[in-house]
XYZ file of C-alpha atoms in Angstrom:
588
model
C 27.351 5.297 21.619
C 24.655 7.923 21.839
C 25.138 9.635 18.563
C 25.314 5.963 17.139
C 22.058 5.081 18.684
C 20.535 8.496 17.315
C 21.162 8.107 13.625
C 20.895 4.597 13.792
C 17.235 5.258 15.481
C 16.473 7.303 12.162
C 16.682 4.045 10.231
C 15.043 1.416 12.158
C 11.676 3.867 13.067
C 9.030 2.503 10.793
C 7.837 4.266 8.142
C 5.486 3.733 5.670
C 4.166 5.064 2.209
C 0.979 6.639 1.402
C -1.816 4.431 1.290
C -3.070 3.590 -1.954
C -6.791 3.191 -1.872
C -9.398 1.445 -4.308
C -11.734 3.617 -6.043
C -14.850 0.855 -5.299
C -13.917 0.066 -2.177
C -12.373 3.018 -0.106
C -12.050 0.970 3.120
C -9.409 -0.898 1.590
C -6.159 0.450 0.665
C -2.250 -1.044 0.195
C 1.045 1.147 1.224
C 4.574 -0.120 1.793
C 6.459 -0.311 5.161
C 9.654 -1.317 6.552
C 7.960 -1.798 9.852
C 9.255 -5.226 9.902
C 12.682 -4.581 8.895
C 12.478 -4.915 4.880
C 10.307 -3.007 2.737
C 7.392 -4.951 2.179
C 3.712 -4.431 0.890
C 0.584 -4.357 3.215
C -2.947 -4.603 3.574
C -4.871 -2.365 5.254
C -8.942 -2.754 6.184
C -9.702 0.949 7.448
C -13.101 0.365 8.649
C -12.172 -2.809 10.208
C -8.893 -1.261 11.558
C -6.642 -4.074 10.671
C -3.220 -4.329 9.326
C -1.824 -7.352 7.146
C 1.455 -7.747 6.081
C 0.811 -9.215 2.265
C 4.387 -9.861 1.140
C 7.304 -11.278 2.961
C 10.315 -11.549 1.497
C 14.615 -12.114 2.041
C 15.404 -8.830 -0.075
C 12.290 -6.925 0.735
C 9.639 -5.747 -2.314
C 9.151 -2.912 -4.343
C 6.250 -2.719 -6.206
C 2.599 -3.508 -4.653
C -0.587 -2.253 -5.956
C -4.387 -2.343 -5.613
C -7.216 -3.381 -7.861
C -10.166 -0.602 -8.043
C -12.686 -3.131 -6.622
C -10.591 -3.701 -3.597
C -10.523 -7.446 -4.646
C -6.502 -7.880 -5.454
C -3.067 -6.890 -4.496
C -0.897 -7.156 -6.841
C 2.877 -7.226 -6.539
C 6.186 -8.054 -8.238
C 8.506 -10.596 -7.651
C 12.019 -10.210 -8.552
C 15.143 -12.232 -7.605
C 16.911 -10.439 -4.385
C 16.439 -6.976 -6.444
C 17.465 -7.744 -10.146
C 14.040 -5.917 -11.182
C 13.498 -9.338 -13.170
C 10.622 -11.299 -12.653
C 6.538 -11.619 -12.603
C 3.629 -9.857 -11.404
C 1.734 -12.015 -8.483
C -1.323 -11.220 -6.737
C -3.541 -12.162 -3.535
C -6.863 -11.462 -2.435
C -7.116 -8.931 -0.321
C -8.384 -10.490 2.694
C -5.322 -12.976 2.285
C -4.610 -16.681 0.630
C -2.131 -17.894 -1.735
C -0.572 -15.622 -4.416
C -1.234 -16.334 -8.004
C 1.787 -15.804 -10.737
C -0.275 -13.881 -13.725
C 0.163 -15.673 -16.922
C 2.881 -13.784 -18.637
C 6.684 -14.406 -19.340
C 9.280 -13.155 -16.891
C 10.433 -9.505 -17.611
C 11.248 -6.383 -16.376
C 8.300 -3.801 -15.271
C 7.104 -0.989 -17.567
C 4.101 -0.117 -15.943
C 0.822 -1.945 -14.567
C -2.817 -0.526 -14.488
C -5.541 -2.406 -13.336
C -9.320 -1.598 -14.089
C -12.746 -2.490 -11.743
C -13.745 -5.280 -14.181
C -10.397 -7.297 -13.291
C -8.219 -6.188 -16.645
C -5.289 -5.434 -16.334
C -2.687 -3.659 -18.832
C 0.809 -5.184 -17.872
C 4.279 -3.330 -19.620
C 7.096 -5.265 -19.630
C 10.427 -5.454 -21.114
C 13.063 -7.880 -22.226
C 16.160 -8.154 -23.992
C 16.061 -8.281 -27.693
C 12.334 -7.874 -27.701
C 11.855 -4.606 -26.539
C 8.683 -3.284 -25.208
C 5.532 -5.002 -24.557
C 2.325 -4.328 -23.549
C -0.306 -7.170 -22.607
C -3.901 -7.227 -21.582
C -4.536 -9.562 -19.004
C -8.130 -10.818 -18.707
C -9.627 -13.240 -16.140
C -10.295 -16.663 -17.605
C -8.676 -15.824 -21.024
C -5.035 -16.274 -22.206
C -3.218 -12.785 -22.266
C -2.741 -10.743 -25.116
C -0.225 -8.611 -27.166
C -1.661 -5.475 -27.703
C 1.068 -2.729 -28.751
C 4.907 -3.609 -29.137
C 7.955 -2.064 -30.003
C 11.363 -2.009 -30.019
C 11.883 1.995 -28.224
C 10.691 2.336 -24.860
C 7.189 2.391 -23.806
C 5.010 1.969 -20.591
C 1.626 1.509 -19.154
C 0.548 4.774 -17.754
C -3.185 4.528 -17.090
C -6.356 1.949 -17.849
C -10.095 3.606 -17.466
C -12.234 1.980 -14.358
C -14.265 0.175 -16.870
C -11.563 -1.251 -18.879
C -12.540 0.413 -22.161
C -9.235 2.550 -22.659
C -5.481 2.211 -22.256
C -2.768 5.134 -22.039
C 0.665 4.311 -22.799
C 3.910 6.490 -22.706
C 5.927 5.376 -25.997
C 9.123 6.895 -27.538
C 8.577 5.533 -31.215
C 10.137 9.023 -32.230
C 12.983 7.936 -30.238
C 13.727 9.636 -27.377
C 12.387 8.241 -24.199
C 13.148 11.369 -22.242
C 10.094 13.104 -24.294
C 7.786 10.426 -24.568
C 4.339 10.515 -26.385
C 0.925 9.670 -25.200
C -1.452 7.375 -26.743
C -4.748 5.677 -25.895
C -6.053 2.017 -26.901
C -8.861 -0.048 -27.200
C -8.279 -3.290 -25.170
C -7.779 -4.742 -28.697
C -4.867 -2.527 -29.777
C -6.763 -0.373 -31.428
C -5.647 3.486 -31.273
C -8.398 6.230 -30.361
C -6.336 9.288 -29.822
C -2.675 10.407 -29.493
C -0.979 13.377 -28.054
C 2.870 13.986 -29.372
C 3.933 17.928 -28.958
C 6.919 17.706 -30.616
C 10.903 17.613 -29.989
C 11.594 18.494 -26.538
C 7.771 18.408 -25.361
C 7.116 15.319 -23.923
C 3.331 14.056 -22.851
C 2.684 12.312 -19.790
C -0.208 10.390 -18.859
C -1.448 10.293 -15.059
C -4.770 8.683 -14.407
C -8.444 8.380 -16.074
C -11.163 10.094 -13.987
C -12.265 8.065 -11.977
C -15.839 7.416 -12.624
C -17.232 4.538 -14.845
C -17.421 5.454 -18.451
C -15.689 8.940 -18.324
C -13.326 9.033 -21.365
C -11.099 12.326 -19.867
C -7.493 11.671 -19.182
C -5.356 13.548 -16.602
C -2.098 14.421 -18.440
C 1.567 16.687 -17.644
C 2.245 18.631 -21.076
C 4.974 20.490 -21.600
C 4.285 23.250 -23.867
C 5.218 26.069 -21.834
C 8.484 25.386 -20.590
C 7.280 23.272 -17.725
C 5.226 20.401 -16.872
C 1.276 21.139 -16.440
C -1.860 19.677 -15.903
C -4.077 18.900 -18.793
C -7.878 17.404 -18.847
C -7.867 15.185 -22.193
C -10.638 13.714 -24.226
C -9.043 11.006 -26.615
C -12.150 10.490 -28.742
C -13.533 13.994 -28.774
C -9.457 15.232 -29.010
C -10.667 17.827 -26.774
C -8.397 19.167 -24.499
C -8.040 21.425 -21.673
C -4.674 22.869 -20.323
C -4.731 23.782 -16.541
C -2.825 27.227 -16.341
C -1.558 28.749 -13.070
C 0.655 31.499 -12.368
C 2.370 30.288 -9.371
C 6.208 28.982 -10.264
C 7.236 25.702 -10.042
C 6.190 22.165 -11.671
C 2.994 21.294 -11.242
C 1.618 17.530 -11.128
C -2.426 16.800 -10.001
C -4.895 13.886 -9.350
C -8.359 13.659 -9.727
C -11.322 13.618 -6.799
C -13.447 11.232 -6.320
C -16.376 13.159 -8.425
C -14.273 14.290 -11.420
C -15.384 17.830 -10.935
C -11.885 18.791 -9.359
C -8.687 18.390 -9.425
C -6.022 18.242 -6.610
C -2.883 20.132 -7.650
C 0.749 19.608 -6.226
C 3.093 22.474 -6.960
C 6.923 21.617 -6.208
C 8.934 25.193 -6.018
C 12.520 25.640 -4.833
C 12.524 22.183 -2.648
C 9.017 22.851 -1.341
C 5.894 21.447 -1.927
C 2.466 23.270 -2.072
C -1.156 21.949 -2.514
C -4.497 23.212 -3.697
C -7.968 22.491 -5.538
C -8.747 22.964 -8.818
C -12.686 23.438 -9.536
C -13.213 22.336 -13.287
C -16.223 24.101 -13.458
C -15.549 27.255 -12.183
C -11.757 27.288 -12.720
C -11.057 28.424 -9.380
C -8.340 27.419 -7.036
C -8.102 26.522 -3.238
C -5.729 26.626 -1.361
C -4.761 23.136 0.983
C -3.246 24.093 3.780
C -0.497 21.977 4.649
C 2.843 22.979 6.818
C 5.765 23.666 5.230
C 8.343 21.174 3.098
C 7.795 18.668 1.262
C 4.670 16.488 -0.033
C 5.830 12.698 -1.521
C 2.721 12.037 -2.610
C -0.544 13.327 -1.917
C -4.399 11.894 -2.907
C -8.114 12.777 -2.393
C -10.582 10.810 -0.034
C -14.358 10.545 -0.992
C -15.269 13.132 1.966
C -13.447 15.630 0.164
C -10.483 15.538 2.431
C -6.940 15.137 1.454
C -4.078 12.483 2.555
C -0.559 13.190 2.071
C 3.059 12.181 3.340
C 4.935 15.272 4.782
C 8.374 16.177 6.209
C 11.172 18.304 6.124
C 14.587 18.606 6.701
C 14.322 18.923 10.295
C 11.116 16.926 11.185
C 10.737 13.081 10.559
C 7.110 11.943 7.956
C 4.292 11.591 8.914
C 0.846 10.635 6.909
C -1.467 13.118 7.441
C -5.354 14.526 6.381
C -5.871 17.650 5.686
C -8.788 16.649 8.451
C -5.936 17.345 10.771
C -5.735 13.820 11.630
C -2.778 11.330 11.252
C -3.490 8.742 8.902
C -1.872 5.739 10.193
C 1.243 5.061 12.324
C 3.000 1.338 12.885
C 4.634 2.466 16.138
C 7.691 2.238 17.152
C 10.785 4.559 18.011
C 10.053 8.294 16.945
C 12.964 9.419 14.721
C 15.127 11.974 16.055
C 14.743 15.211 14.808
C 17.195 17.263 12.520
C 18.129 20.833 11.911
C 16.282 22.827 8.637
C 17.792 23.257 5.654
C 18.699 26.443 4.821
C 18.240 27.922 1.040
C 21.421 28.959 -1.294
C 21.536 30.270 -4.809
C 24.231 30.723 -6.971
C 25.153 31.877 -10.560
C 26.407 29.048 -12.483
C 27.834 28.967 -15.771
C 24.204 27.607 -16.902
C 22.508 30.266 -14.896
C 20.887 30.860 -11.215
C 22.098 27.194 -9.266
C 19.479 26.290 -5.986
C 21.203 24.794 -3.392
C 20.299 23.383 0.057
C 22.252 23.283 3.088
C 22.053 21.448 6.193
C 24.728 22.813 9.123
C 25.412 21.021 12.178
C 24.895 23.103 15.250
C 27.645 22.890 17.001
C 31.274 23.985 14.892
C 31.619 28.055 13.524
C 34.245 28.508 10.836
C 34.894 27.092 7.838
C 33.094 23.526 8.666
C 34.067 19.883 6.925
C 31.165 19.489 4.198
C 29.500 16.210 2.305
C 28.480 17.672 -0.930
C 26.003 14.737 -1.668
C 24.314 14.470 -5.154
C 21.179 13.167 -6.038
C 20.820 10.144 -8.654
C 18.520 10.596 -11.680
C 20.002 12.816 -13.363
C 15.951 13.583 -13.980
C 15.428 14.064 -9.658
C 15.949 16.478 -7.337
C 16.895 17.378 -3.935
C 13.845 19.048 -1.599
C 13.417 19.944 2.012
C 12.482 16.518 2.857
C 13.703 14.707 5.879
C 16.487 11.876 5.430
C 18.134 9.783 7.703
C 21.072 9.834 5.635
C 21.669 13.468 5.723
C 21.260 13.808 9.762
C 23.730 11.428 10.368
C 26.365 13.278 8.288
C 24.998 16.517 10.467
C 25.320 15.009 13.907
C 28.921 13.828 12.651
C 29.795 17.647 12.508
C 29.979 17.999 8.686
C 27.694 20.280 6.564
C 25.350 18.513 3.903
C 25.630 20.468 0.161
C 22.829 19.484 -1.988
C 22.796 20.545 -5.059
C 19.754 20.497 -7.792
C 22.518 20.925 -11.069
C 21.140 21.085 -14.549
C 19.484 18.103 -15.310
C 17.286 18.349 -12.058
C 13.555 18.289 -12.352
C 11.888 21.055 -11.040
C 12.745 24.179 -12.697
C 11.532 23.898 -15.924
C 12.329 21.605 -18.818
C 15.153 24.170 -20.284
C 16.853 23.159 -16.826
C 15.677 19.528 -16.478
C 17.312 18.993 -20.800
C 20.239 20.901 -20.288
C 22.526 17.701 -20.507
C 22.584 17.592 -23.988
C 26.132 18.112 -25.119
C 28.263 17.184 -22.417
C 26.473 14.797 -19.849
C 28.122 14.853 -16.558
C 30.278 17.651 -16.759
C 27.754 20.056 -17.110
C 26.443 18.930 -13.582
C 29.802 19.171 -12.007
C 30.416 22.807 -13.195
C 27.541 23.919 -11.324
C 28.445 21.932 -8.031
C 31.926 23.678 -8.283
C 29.830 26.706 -8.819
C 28.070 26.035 -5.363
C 31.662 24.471 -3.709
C 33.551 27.839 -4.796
C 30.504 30.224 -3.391
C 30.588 28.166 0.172
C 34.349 28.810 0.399
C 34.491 31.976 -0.630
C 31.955 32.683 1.663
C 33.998 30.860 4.569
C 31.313 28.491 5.199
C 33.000 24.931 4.278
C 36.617 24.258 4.406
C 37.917 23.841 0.897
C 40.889 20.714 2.232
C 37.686 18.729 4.302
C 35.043 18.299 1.039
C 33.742 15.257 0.321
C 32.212 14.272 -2.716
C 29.275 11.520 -2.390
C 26.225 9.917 -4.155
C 23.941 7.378 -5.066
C 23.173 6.258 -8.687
C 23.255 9.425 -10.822
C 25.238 10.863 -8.029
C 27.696 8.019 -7.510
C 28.247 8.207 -10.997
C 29.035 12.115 -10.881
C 31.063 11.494 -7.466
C 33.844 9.232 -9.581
C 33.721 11.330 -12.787
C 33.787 14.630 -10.447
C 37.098 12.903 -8.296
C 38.720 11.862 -12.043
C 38.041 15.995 -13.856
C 38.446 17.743 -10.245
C 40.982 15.902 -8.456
C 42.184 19.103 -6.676
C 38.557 19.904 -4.870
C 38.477 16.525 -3.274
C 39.681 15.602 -0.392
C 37.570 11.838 -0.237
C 34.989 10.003 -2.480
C 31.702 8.311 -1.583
C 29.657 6.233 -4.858
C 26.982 4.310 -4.366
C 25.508 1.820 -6.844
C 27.612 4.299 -9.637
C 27.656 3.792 -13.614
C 31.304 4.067 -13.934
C 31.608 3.519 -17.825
C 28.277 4.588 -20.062
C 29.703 1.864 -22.841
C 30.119 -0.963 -20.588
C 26.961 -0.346 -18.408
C 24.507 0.151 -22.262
C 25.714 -3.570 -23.042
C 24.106 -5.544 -19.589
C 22.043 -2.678 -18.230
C 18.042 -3.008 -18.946
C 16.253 -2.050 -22.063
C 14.806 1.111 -20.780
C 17.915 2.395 -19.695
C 19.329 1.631 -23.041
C 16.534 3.683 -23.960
C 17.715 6.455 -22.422
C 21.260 6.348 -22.791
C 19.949 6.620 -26.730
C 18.224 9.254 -25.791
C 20.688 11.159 -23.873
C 24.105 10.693 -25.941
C 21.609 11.077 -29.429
C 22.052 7.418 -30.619
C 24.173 3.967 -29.371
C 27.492 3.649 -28.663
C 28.324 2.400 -32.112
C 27.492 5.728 -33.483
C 28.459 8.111 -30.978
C 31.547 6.133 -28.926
C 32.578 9.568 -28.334
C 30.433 10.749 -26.177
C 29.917 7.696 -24.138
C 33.886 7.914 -23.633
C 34.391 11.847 -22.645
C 31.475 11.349 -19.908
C 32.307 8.112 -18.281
C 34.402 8.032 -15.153
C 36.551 5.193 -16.260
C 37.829 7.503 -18.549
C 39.908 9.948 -15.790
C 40.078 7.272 -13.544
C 44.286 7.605 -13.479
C 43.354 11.124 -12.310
C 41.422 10.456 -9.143
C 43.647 11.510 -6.143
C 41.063 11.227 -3.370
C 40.536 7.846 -1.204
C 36.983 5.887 -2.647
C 34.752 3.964 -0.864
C 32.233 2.728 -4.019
C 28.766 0.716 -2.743
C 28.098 -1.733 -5.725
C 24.982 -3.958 -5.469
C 25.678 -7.241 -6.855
C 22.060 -8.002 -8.723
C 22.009 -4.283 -9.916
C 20.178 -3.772 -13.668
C 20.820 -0.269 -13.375
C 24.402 0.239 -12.548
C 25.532 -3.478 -13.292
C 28.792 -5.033 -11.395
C 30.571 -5.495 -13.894
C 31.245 -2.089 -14.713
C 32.304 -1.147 -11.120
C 34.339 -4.513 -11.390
C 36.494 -2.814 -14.423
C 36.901 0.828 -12.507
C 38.306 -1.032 -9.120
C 40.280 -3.027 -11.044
C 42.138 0.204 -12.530
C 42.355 1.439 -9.244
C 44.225 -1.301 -8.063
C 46.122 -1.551 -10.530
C 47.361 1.823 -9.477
C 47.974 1.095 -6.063
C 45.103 3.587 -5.389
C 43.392 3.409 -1.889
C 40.205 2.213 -2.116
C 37.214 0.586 -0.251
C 34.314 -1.711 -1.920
C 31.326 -2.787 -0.364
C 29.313 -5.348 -1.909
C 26.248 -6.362 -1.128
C 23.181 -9.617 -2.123
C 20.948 -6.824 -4.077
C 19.856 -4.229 -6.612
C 20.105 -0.810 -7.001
C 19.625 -0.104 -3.449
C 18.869 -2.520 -0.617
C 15.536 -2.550 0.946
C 16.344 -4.142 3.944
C 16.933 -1.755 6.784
C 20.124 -3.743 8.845
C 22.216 -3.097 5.294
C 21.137 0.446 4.866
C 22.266 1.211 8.593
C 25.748 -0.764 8.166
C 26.176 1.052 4.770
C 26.122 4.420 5.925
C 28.513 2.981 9.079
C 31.147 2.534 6.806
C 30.500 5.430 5.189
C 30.709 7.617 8.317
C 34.216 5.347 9.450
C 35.274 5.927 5.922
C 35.418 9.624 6.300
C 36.810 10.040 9.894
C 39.346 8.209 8.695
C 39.942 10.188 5.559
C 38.801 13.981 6.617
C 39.875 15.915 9.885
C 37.049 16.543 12.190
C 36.000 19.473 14.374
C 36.154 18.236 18.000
């Protein structure tokens, strides 16, 4: 009962996001919390010191935002997860929310400027992409359209420009960068080619400054750059250090604050413009989630790492803000692993229980995407497989972000396998080195994961010994014809073109495929609203195994891709854990 209480306790301690502040009013800010048991959005008055809870909701809610005068909270409203519905918003103070006057969609973006614009992406089937401006007291309006995937990525504080992320060159995993007048009109655009995508990040934040905060990718990795869309002046931000690099602007424009991610760590610093200097932020060790200036010059961030539960800190020393509650138990630190793939050098982390020596029962647990990766972060999901006496394998295969696009595009070709050669790379190394026992592995993930955890029990039925998939895509063709339009996107992208013209490929990488192959027990987690991964799909691959007489668990559950509620994340990894006690031997 006490190691049930202690991961258990990892679930139910509140946390909460970083705030989100507004540029005009500083005082006020928004974050997200599951403080009262579902992820919901909240208010927060800093110099008052009071706490609102703006959305309540069965399912919980996902997206919440602020307006830069600190008037508005905006947030979406889907049904119980389906990532279908409408933007809303409330004052900030509180009274009723207001539906904004577009049709129902799904979400490609939202920016909102100090004059009450707003540029709204959103995305429906057979219409493609849209992008409206939303003014107060005047019907909305159409301003760019098109049938490849686009998104809103940035509006200026005075309203006067728009930055969208479009892929009218087709592929969405590259996308280009253009900026609009609020009537459509195009003042500047930044495309770098096959293989180079542009991505915008935020207009400084002053009234009237044209410069846009962009990633480019023209050196093998993603990197700042400072860009002028009606001068077309630009400036690339170099640095030496390895790693991807992402940044934000300060409050006066004059700097920028940069967030390097290297090797599952994150590091911070500040750019001068002027002088082209940097500064170092000193921060502990692991892993940033998101990070943001304050108008004193200070910086906020949420930290963690393997071993020690988040907290929202400044770099004032101070913690930012705390809803109480249980503290989370800690965990034990990931330790580092690298090993030569058949693409090249594979990073690895590793998480070992502290009790056990020998070869030790592992969870090789892959992270979705494929365009993620796994960091020294701290997740209740991972403990709980640690204080059950098995190690955690994490693997950042090709397709991973953070070593460089060559890595990150590597998928090209033979999507899905190429991932699972380099986990066997890591699986053979651990054995070999007598660190996991080869007949107690477990393959498990969520999304991109659960999708490589069936394909990897179907093409590696030998290395098995149980399976784990949650929320998977079990068959690329079914999932392209009810999945959502940016996903279709970049399937397209992925497999070079639909499944009319390239069935092929769709067929050799979907699990459904080897599915006669898998030898292991599954237990698949299958949301039933989910846009991503839909039902049906998972339906089909069940149905196969039971047609086999294959042994088999389903969970299904009222949501998306994901729950947000915290009850159904604690009774998911449950069965989980009861899944593999029953199905792998444990020390002790």
């Amino acid at each position: 009962m006490q190691a049930e209480e202690r991961w258990q306790t990892r679930f139910r301690a509140p946390r909460a996001t970083l705030p989100a502040w507004a540029p005009q009013a500083p005082a006020r800010a928004v974050y997200r919390s599951n403080a009262s048991g579902t992820w919901e959005v909240y208010a927060w008055d800093r110099s008052a010191g009071s706490v609102r809870q703006a959305t309540s909701r069965p399912k919980g809610t996902s997206h919440g935002a602020i307006d830069p005068s600190g008037r508005w909270i905006w947030w979406f409203s889907d049904t119980d997860g389906d990532e279908w519905g409408r933007w809303m918003r409330q004052p900030f103070g509180g009274g009723p929310d207001e539906p904004v006057d577009l049709p129902p969609g799904t979400p490609a973006g939202l920016a909102l400027s100090a004059t009450g614009d707003a540029a709204v992406g959103m995305a429906r089937p057979g219409e493609g992409f849209t992008i409206h401006l939303v003014r107060p007291g005047h019907p909305a309006r159409v301003i760019y359209e098109h049938a490849e995937a686009a998104s809103v990525a940035a509006m200026s504080l005075d309203g006067s420009l728009i930055a969208i992320s479009h892929s009218e060159h087709g592929d969405s995993r590259h996308p280009a960068l253009r900026v609009l007048r609020p009537n459509g009109e195009t003042v500047g655009e930044l495309h770098d080619g096959p293989g180079r995508g542009v991505l915008g990040l935020r207009f400084a934040p002053l009234p009237g400054d044209r410069r846009l905060l962009a990633l480019h990718e023209r050196r093998g990795r993603r990197e700042p750059l400072v860009w002028d869309p009606e001068s077309d002046e630009q400036r690339e931000i170099w640095l030496r250090d390895p790693g991807e690099i992402t940044a934000e602007w300060y409050g006066d424009a004059r700097s920028l604050l940069i967030v390097r991610a290297n090797r599952g760590r994150t590091y911070l610093h500040r750019y001068d413009l002027a002088g082209g200097r940097l500064f170092p932020v000193e921060t502990r060790l692991g892993v940033i989630d998101a990070a943001v200036p304050r108008p004193d010059g200070s910086v906020e961030y949420s930290w963690s790492s393997g071993a020690h539960p988040p907290v929202i800190r400044s770099s004032n020393g101070n913690v930012v803000i705390s809803h109480g509650g249980p503290t989370p138990p800690p965990s034990v630190p990931v330790q580092d692993l690298d090993v030569t793939g058949p693409g090249g050098r594979v990073h690895a982390l590793v998480s070992r229980p502290e009790r056990g020596s020998g070869p030790l029962p592992a969870v090789f647990l892959l992270h979705g995407g494929p365009g993620k990766h796994d960091d020294d972060s701290f997740l209740p999901q991972v403990a709980a497989w640690v204080d059950l006496g098995l190690a955690v394998v994490r693997v950042n295969y090709r397709g991973s972000t953070g070593y460089g696009s060559a890595w990150r595009d590597a998928l090209a070709g033979d999507v899905g396998h190429i991932e699972l050669s380099d986990v066997a790379a890591v699986r053979d190394a651990l054995v070999a080195q007598g660190v996991v026992d080869p007949e107690r592995l477990v393959l498990a993930g969520a999304s991109w994961g659960g999708y490589l955890t069936l394909l990897g029990l179907g093409t590696q039925p030998g290395m098995w010994a149980a399976g784990v998939a949650a929320v998977p895509l079990t068959d690329h063709l079914a999932a392209y014809e009810s999945e959502s339009e940016a996903l279709r996107a970049y399937h397209r992208a992925l497999f070079g073109g639909p499944p009319d013209e390239h069935p092929e490929r769709y067929a050799v990488s979907s699990p459904i495929t080897y599915v006669d192959r898998v030898e292991a027990p599954v237990l698949i987690l299958a949301g039933e609203n989910d846009p991503r991964c839909p039902i049906g799909q998972v339906e089909s691959y069940v149905a196969r195994l039971a047609e086999r007489g294959h042994e088999h668990e389903v969970h299904r559950y009222d949501a998306g891709h994901g729950s947000l509620v915290v009850a159904e994340r604690i009774a998911q990894m449950a069965l989980q854990l009861d899944f593999v006690r029953k199905h792998v031997k444990l020390d002790g």
